[in-house]
mmCIF file of C-alpha atoms in Angstrom:
data_model
loop_
_atom_site.group_PDB
_atom_site.id
_atom_site.type_symbol
_atom_site.label_atom_id
_atom_site.label_comp_id
_atom_site.label_asym_id
_atom_site.label_seq_id
_atom_site.Cartn_x
_atom_site.Cartn_y
_atom_site.Cartn_z
ATOM 1 C CA UNK A 1 78.598 152.039 86.667
ATOM 2 C CA UNK A 2 80.856 149.872 88.405
ATOM 3 C CA UNK A 3 84.025 147.920 87.269
ATOM 4 C CA UNK A 4 83.670 144.486 85.286
ATOM 5 C CA UNK A 5 85.288 141.291 85.079
ATOM 6 C CA UNK A 6 84.473 137.526 83.859
ATOM 7 C CA UNK A 7 85.443 134.596 84.326
ATOM 8 C CA UNK A 8 84.407 131.826 81.346
ATOM 9 C CA UNK A 9 85.818 128.462 80.830
ATOM 10 C CA UNK A 10 87.011 126.305 77.951
ATOM 11 C CA UNK A 11 84.693 123.251 79.235
ATOM 12 C CA UNK A 12 82.380 122.626 82.020
ATOM 13 C CA UNK A 13 83.529 121.930 85.502
ATOM 14 C CA UNK A 14 86.626 124.006 84.389
ATOM 15 C CA UNK A 15 86.833 126.310 87.356
ATOM 16 C CA UNK A 16 84.758 129.161 86.543
ATOM 17 C CA UNK A 17 82.541 129.322 90.099
ATOM 18 C CA UNK A 18 85.467 128.266 92.298
ATOM 19 C CA UNK A 19 87.893 130.817 90.836
ATOM 20 C CA UNK A 20 84.632 133.481 90.269
ATOM 21 C CA UNK A 21 84.695 132.922 94.567
ATOM 22 C CA UNK A 22 88.406 133.335 95.116
ATOM 23 C CA UNK A 23 88.024 136.668 93.277
ATOM 24 C CA UNK A 24 85.243 137.725 95.277
ATOM 25 C CA UNK A 25 87.306 137.242 98.515
ATOM 26 C CA UNK A 26 90.553 138.865 96.583
ATOM 27 C CA UNK A 27 89.066 141.929 95.552
ATOM 28 C CA UNK A 28 86.875 142.331 99.022
ATOM 29 C CA UNK A 29 90.225 142.084 100.812
ATOM 30 C CA UNK A 30 91.835 144.258 98.362
ATOM 31 C CA UNK A 31 88.806 146.990 99.751
ATOM 32 C CA UNK A 32 86.407 146.545 96.793
ATOM 33 C CA UNK A 33 82.864 146.220 97.552
ATOM 34 C CA UNK A 34 82.261 143.135 95.131
ATOM 35 C CA UNK A 35 78.872 141.258 94.052
ATOM 36 C CA UNK A 36 79.361 138.153 92.019
ATOM 37 C CA UNK A 37 76.294 137.562 88.829
ATOM 38 C CA UNK A 38 75.383 134.591 86.467
ATOM 39 C CA UNK A 39 72.659 134.906 84.195
ATOM 40 C CA UNK A 40 72.060 130.942 84.831
ATOM 41 C CA UNK A 41 71.793 128.695 88.037
ATOM 42 C CA UNK A 42 70.242 124.695 87.574
ATOM 43 C CA UNK A 43 71.783 123.464 90.671
ATOM 44 C CA UNK A 44 70.861 123.698 94.169
ATOM 45 C CA UNK A 45 68.871 126.657 95.203
ATOM 46 C CA UNK A 46 68.805 128.969 98.467
ATOM 47 C CA UNK A 47 65.790 130.760 99.678
ATOM 48 C CA UNK A 48 66.549 134.580 100.502
ATOM 49 C CA UNK A 49 65.936 136.186 103.650
ATOM 50 C CA UNK A 50 62.994 138.596 101.385
ATOM 51 C CA UNK A 51 61.849 136.049 99.696
ATOM 52 C CA UNK A 52 62.762 134.480 96.442
ATOM 53 C CA UNK A 53 65.970 132.148 95.090
ATOM 54 C CA UNK A 54 69.317 132.224 94.170
ATOM 55 C CA UNK A 55 71.513 129.645 92.922
ATOM 56 C CA UNK A 56 74.371 127.926 95.912
ATOM 57 C CA UNK A 57 77.078 129.178 93.711
ATOM 58 C CA UNK A 58 75.965 132.584 93.557
ATOM 59 C CA UNK A 59 74.870 132.560 97.263
ATOM 60 C CA UNK A 60 78.557 131.269 98.155
ATOM 61 C CA UNK A 61 80.347 134.067 95.978
ATOM 62 C CA UNK A 62 78.104 137.183 97.852
ATOM 63 C CA UNK A 63 79.004 135.106 100.781
ATOM 64 C CA UNK A 64 82.976 134.771 100.482
ATOM 65 C CA UNK A 65 82.487 138.390 99.024
ATOM 66 C CA UNK A 66 81.168 140.077 102.067
ATOM 67 C CA UNK A 67 77.960 141.020 100.605
ATOM 68 C CA UNK A 68 74.479 140.215 100.993
ATOM 69 C CA UNK A 69 72.620 138.001 98.407
ATOM 70 C CA UNK A 70 70.151 139.538 96.001
ATOM 71 C CA UNK A 71 68.612 137.407 93.615
ATOM 72 C CA UNK A 72 70.158 140.177 90.811
ATOM 73 C CA UNK A 73 72.961 138.189 90.792
ATOM 74 C CA UNK A 74 71.392 135.046 89.841
ATOM 75 C CA UNK A 75 68.008 136.133 87.572
ATOM 76 C CA UNK A 76 67.197 132.666 85.637
ATOM 77 C CA UNK A 77 67.095 129.738 87.663
ATOM 78 C CA UNK A 78 66.413 126.532 86.649
ATOM 79 C CA UNK A 79 64.550 123.160 88.374
ATOM 80 C CA UNK A 80 64.569 120.158 86.456
ATOM 81 C CA UNK A 81 61.276 118.513 86.533
ATOM 82 C CA UNK A 82 62.686 115.953 83.816
ATOM 83 C CA UNK A 83 64.246 115.732 80.695
ATOM 84 C CA UNK A 84 62.440 118.118 78.326
ATOM 85 C CA UNK A 85 60.421 120.587 81.103
ATOM 86 C CA UNK A 86 61.946 123.138 83.962
ATOM 87 C CA UNK A 87 59.965 124.972 86.459
ATOM 88 C CA UNK A 88 61.203 128.661 85.400
ATOM 89 C CA UNK A 89 61.712 131.730 87.950
ATOM 90 C CA UNK A 90 63.106 134.495 86.397
ATOM 91 C CA UNK A 91 64.118 137.844 88.331
ATOM 92 C CA UNK A 92 62.277 136.754 91.022
ATOM 93 C CA UNK A 93 59.054 135.430 89.158
ATOM 94 C CA UNK A 94 57.998 131.811 89.198
ATOM 95 C CA UNK A 95 57.396 131.653 85.253
ATOM 96 C CA UNK A 96 55.395 128.049 85.806
ATOM 97 C CA UNK A 97 57.031 125.124 84.006
ATOM 98 C CA UNK A 98 58.367 124.873 80.426
ATOM 99 C CA UNK A 99 59.252 122.694 78.083
ATOM 100 C CA UNK A 100 62.813 122.605 76.097
ATOM 101 C CA UNK A 101 60.814 124.147 73.017
ATOM 102 C CA UNK A 102 58.982 126.899 75.256
ATOM 103 C CA UNK A 103 62.063 127.822 77.338
ATOM 104 C CA UNK A 104 64.100 128.684 73.871
ATOM 105 C CA UNK A 105 61.494 130.755 72.845
ATOM 106 C CA UNK A 106 61.722 132.291 76.288
ATOM 107 C CA UNK A 107 65.317 132.959 76.227
ATOM 108 C CA UNK A 108 64.932 135.048 73.256
ATOM 109 C CA UNK A 109 63.177 137.470 74.837
ATOM 110 C CA UNK A 110 64.843 137.669 77.878
ATOM 111 C CA UNK A 111 68.369 139.160 77.418
ATOM 112 C CA UNK A 112 67.385 142.825 78.168
ATOM 113 C CA UNK A 113 65.830 142.100 81.757
ATOM 114 C CA UNK A 114 69.269 139.783 82.626
ATOM 115 C CA UNK A 115 71.512 142.954 81.656
ATOM 116 C CA UNK A 116 68.739 145.020 84.050
ATOM 117 C CA UNK A 117 69.507 142.976 87.069
ATOM 118 C CA UNK A 118 73.582 143.243 86.261
ATOM 119 C CA UNK A 119 73.133 147.073 85.506
ATOM 120 C CA UNK A 120 71.168 147.372 89.087
ATOM 121 C CA UNK A 121 74.294 145.230 91.147
ATOM 122 C CA UNK A 122 76.492 147.766 88.318
ATOM 123 C CA UNK A 123 74.961 150.516 90.186
ATOM 124 C CA UNK A 124 75.573 149.351 94.142
ATOM 125 C CA UNK A 125 78.482 148.044 94.057
ATOM 126 C CA UNK A 126 82.278 148.602 92.949
ATOM 127 C CA UNK A 127 82.981 145.539 90.819
ATOM 128 C CA UNK A 128 81.031 142.694 89.225
ATOM 129 C CA UNK A 129 82.404 139.892 89.105
ATOM 130 C CA UNK A 130 80.444 137.944 86.501
ATOM 131 C CA UNK A 131 80.296 133.619 85.854
ATOM 132 C CA UNK A 132 80.301 132.612 82.502
ATOM 133 C CA UNK A 133 77.826 129.083 82.306
ATOM 134 C CA UNK A 134 79.193 126.194 80.929
ATOM 135 C CA UNK A 135 81.380 127.123 77.619
ATOM 136 C CA UNK A 136 81.138 130.017 75.567
ATOM 137 C CA UNK A 137 81.909 127.928 72.200
ATOM 138 C CA UNK A 138 78.324 125.920 71.503
ATOM 139 C CA UNK A 139 78.139 126.080 67.553
ATOM 140 C CA UNK A 140 75.293 123.870 67.158
ATOM 141 C CA UNK A 141 72.773 126.259 69.210
ATOM 142 C CA UNK A 142 74.652 129.882 69.429
ATOM 143 C CA UNK A 143 70.806 131.938 69.870
ATOM 144 C CA UNK A 144 70.694 130.273 73.730
ATOM 145 C CA UNK A 145 73.872 131.791 74.192
ATOM 146 C CA UNK A 146 73.402 134.583 76.661
ATOM 147 C CA UNK A 147 75.826 134.042 79.511
ATOM 148 C CA UNK A 148 79.237 134.180 78.251
ATOM 149 C CA UNK A 149 80.417 135.854 74.734
ATOM 150 C CA UNK A 150 76.608 137.590 74.376
ATOM 151 C CA UNK A 151 76.916 138.913 77.742
ATOM 152 C CA UNK A 152 80.801 140.148 77.421
ATOM 153 C CA UNK A 153 80.499 141.756 73.936
ATOM 154 C CA UNK A 154 77.198 143.498 75.489
ATOM 155 C CA UNK A 155 78.966 144.883 78.949
ATOM 156 C CA UNK A 156 82.269 144.944 77.329
ATOM 157 C CA UNK A 157 83.665 142.706 79.840
ATOM 158 C CA UNK A 158 87.357 141.668 79.899
ATOM 159 C CA UNK A 159 87.308 137.874 79.857
ATOM 160 C CA UNK A 160 90.127 135.637 82.157
ATOM 161 C CA UNK A 161 89.129 132.096 80.545
ATOM 162 C CA UNK A 162 89.924 129.007 83.087
ATOM 163 C CA UNK A 163 90.686 125.805 81.994
ATOM 164 C CA UNK A 164 91.440 122.413 83.493
ATOM 165 C CA UNK A 165 94.748 120.425 83.077
ATOM 166 C CA UNK A 166 93.606 117.828 85.374
ATOM 167 C CA UNK A 167 91.471 116.165 82.661
ATOM 168 C CA UNK A 168 94.027 116.360 80.422
ATOM 169 C CA UNK A 169 94.047 118.235 76.268
ATOM 170 C CA UNK A 170 94.175 121.597 78.184
ATOM 171 C CA UNK A 171 95.942 123.191 75.145
ATOM 172 C CA UNK A 172 94.018 121.437 72.642
ATOM 173 C CA UNK A 173 90.981 123.119 74.578
ATOM 174 C CA UNK A 174 92.904 126.376 74.877
ATOM 175 C CA UNK A 175 93.296 126.830 71.170
ATOM 176 C CA UNK A 176 90.655 125.396 69.712
ATOM 177 C CA UNK A 177 88.317 127.766 72.009
ATOM 178 C CA UNK A 178 90.389 130.655 71.167
ATOM 179 C CA UNK A 179 90.042 129.588 67.191
ATOM 180 C CA UNK A 180 86.122 129.042 66.768
ATOM 181 C CA UNK A 181 85.427 132.283 68.531
ATOM 182 C CA UNK A 182 84.555 135.286 66.455
ATOM 183 C CA UNK A 183 87.396 138.275 66.426
ATOM 184 C CA UNK A 184 85.840 140.211 68.260
ATOM 185 C CA UNK A 185 84.841 137.851 71.041
ATOM 186 C CA UNK A 186 88.513 136.743 70.692
ATOM 187 C CA UNK A 187 89.513 140.183 71.644
ATOM 188 C CA UNK A 188 87.458 140.279 74.584
ATOM 189 C CA UNK A 189 89.479 137.240 76.410
ATOM 190 C CA UNK A 190 92.582 139.188 78.509
ATOM 191 C CA UNK A 191 94.066 136.135 79.774
ATOM 192 C CA UNK A 192 94.405 132.253 80.214
ATOM 193 C CA UNK A 193 94.187 130.709 83.724
ATOM 194 C CA UNK A 194 95.522 127.346 84.639
ATOM 195 C CA UNK A 195 93.150 125.162 87.405
ATOM 196 C CA UNK A 196 94.519 122.163 89.114
ATOM 197 C CA UNK A 197 97.991 122.036 88.436
ATOM 198 C CA UNK A 198 99.291 119.026 89.924
ATOM 199 C CA UNK A 199 103.551 118.309 89.686
ATOM 200 C CA UNK A 200 106.850 120.556 89.286
ATOM 201 C CA UNK A 201 105.797 124.207 87.359
ATOM 202 C CA UNK A 202 108.729 124.509 85.800
ATOM 203 C CA UNK A 203 108.133 121.688 83.621
ATOM 204 C CA UNK A 204 105.178 123.255 82.330
ATOM 205 C CA UNK A 205 106.592 126.701 81.605
ATOM 206 C CA UNK A 206 107.824 125.497 78.045
ATOM 207 C CA UNK A 207 104.132 124.388 77.255
ATOM 208 C CA UNK A 208 103.041 128.111 78.347
ATOM 209 C CA UNK A 209 105.256 129.202 76.544
ATOM 210 C CA UNK A 210 104.302 127.900 73.363
ATOM 211 C CA UNK A 211 100.706 128.142 74.096
ATOM 212 C CA UNK A 212 100.793 132.009 74.341
ATOM 213 C CA UNK A 213 102.506 132.427 70.998
ATOM 214 C CA UNK A 214 99.944 130.453 69.456
ATOM 215 C CA UNK A 215 96.805 132.132 71.032
ATOM 216 C CA UNK A 216 98.580 135.613 71.650
ATOM 217 C CA UNK A 217 97.009 135.518 74.928
ATOM 218 C CA UNK A 218 99.050 136.167 78.358
ATOM 219 C CA UNK A 219 98.978 133.193 80.508
ATOM 220 C CA UNK A 220 98.673 134.740 83.658
ATOM 221 C CA UNK A 221 99.374 131.743 85.957
ATOM 222 C CA UNK A 222 98.624 127.755 87.133
ATOM 223 C CA UNK A 223 96.816 127.560 90.265
ATOM 224 C CA UNK A 224 97.265 124.091 92.267
ATOM 225 C CA UNK A 225 94.365 121.178 92.742
ATOM 226 C CA UNK A 226 93.256 122.590 95.469
ATOM 227 C CA UNK A 227 91.681 119.001 96.551
ATOM 228 C CA UNK A 228 90.915 119.967 100.120
ATOM 229 C CA UNK A 229 88.710 122.928 99.391
ATOM 230 C CA UNK A 230 84.970 122.188 99.256
ATOM 231 C CA UNK A 231 82.529 124.601 99.020
ATOM 232 C CA UNK A 232 79.340 122.039 98.260
ATOM 233 C CA UNK A 233 76.090 123.662 99.368
ATOM 234 C CA UNK A 234 75.741 121.974 103.061
ATOM 235 C CA UNK A 235 73.085 119.067 103.725
ATOM 236 C CA UNK A 236 72.023 122.195 106.651
ATOM 237 C CA UNK A 237 72.866 125.538 106.706
ATOM 238 C CA UNK A 238 74.487 126.127 110.289
ATOM 239 C CA UNK A 239 77.110 128.813 111.694
ATOM 240 C CA UNK A 240 79.583 125.878 111.466
ATOM 241 C CA UNK A 241 79.650 125.398 108.158
ATOM 242 C CA UNK A 242 79.700 128.985 107.473
ATOM 243 C CA UNK A 243 82.687 129.105 109.598
ATOM 244 C CA UNK A 244 84.592 126.243 107.914
ATOM 245 C CA UNK A 245 83.683 128.658 104.350
ATOM 246 C CA UNK A 246 85.278 131.412 105.341
ATOM 247 C CA UNK A 247 88.470 129.546 105.731
ATOM 248 C CA UNK A 248 87.808 127.660 102.855
ATOM 249 C CA UNK A 249 87.648 131.852 101.059
ATOM 250 C CA UNK A 250 90.864 132.836 102.876
ATOM 251 C CA UNK A 251 92.736 129.550 101.167
ATOM 252 C CA UNK A 252 91.375 130.424 98.064
ATOM 253 C CA UNK A 253 92.111 133.927 98.070
ATOM 254 C CA UNK A 254 96.185 133.094 99.709
ATOM 255 C CA UNK A 255 96.294 130.818 95.968
ATOM 256 C CA UNK A 256 95.338 133.352 93.687
ATOM 257 C CA UNK A 257 98.258 135.598 95.157
ATOM 258 C CA UNK A 258 100.637 132.796 94.925
ATOM 259 C CA UNK A 259 100.105 131.736 91.699
ATOM 260 C CA UNK A 260 98.439 134.382 89.775
ATOM 261 C CA UNK A 261 99.895 137.300 88.219
ATOM 262 C CA UNK A 262 97.369 140.017 90.758
ATOM 263 C CA UNK A 263 98.457 143.019 89.280
ATOM 264 C CA UNK A 264 97.663 141.874 85.442
ATOM 265 C CA UNK A 265 93.709 141.188 87.291
ATOM 266 C CA UNK A 266 93.878 144.725 89.176
ATOM 267 C CA UNK A 267 94.663 146.507 86.447
ATOM 268 C CA UNK A 268 92.083 144.663 84.389
ATOM 269 C CA UNK A 269 89.387 146.457 86.696
ATOM 270 C CA UNK A 270 91.087 149.516 87.035
ATOM 271 C CA UNK A 271 90.440 149.802 83.121
ATOM 272 C CA UNK A 272 87.066 148.854 83.606
ATOM 273 C CA UNK A 273 86.083 151.677 85.934
#
């Protein structure tokens, strides 16, 4: 079985997709055969050459890794029909329209097939980079968490928790997330990545040291605000767009090497092989 590493976030849009894409490229540069994985996508879909679709984020991450996108990388696709209904595609099969109530019932039986899709990837790649969905703490609806801590616990994946310092409240986000997780879930978090930092890192270090003491986890680095990099889906797929994305992947990998403890990440992966 392949090695695993999982990226979860303290909030929506904390930087999970960017960090996952950057890791996919960096690990590919290190000589690994890499696949991305995310349980669920509700964003733009990309058609696959052999049929079926995949969410843009996992398509882009596979591209960053130099791997061919396959439906197992993103088994659950949600296409919003209205505020109360989705069209659901699951493991390549169109399940038709579901109301929110029907969708909740469907999820109660979907977890085993989601894990089976991940197993297919683990049998064919050296490392799978797993991206969580939204946040790992949803106290009002824990039964819906198929993509974060339930999955991490099932596959015993080491988790890097990414947090967005630019939106404010980063320290509270990290401490609060850690505090609200169950003890066995807390143990899965191996380190924290600060994202979108602007300013002087020497001014930040005192706060990071205090944060490490509070959560008993290492802060493995602070990524700068990379506002010059965009990985949004293009209106039209073209060779020029792909060339620009390849340049962006190089910059993302370089940002990781310059700002994160890469040795720490590689050791986590080696431990899970």
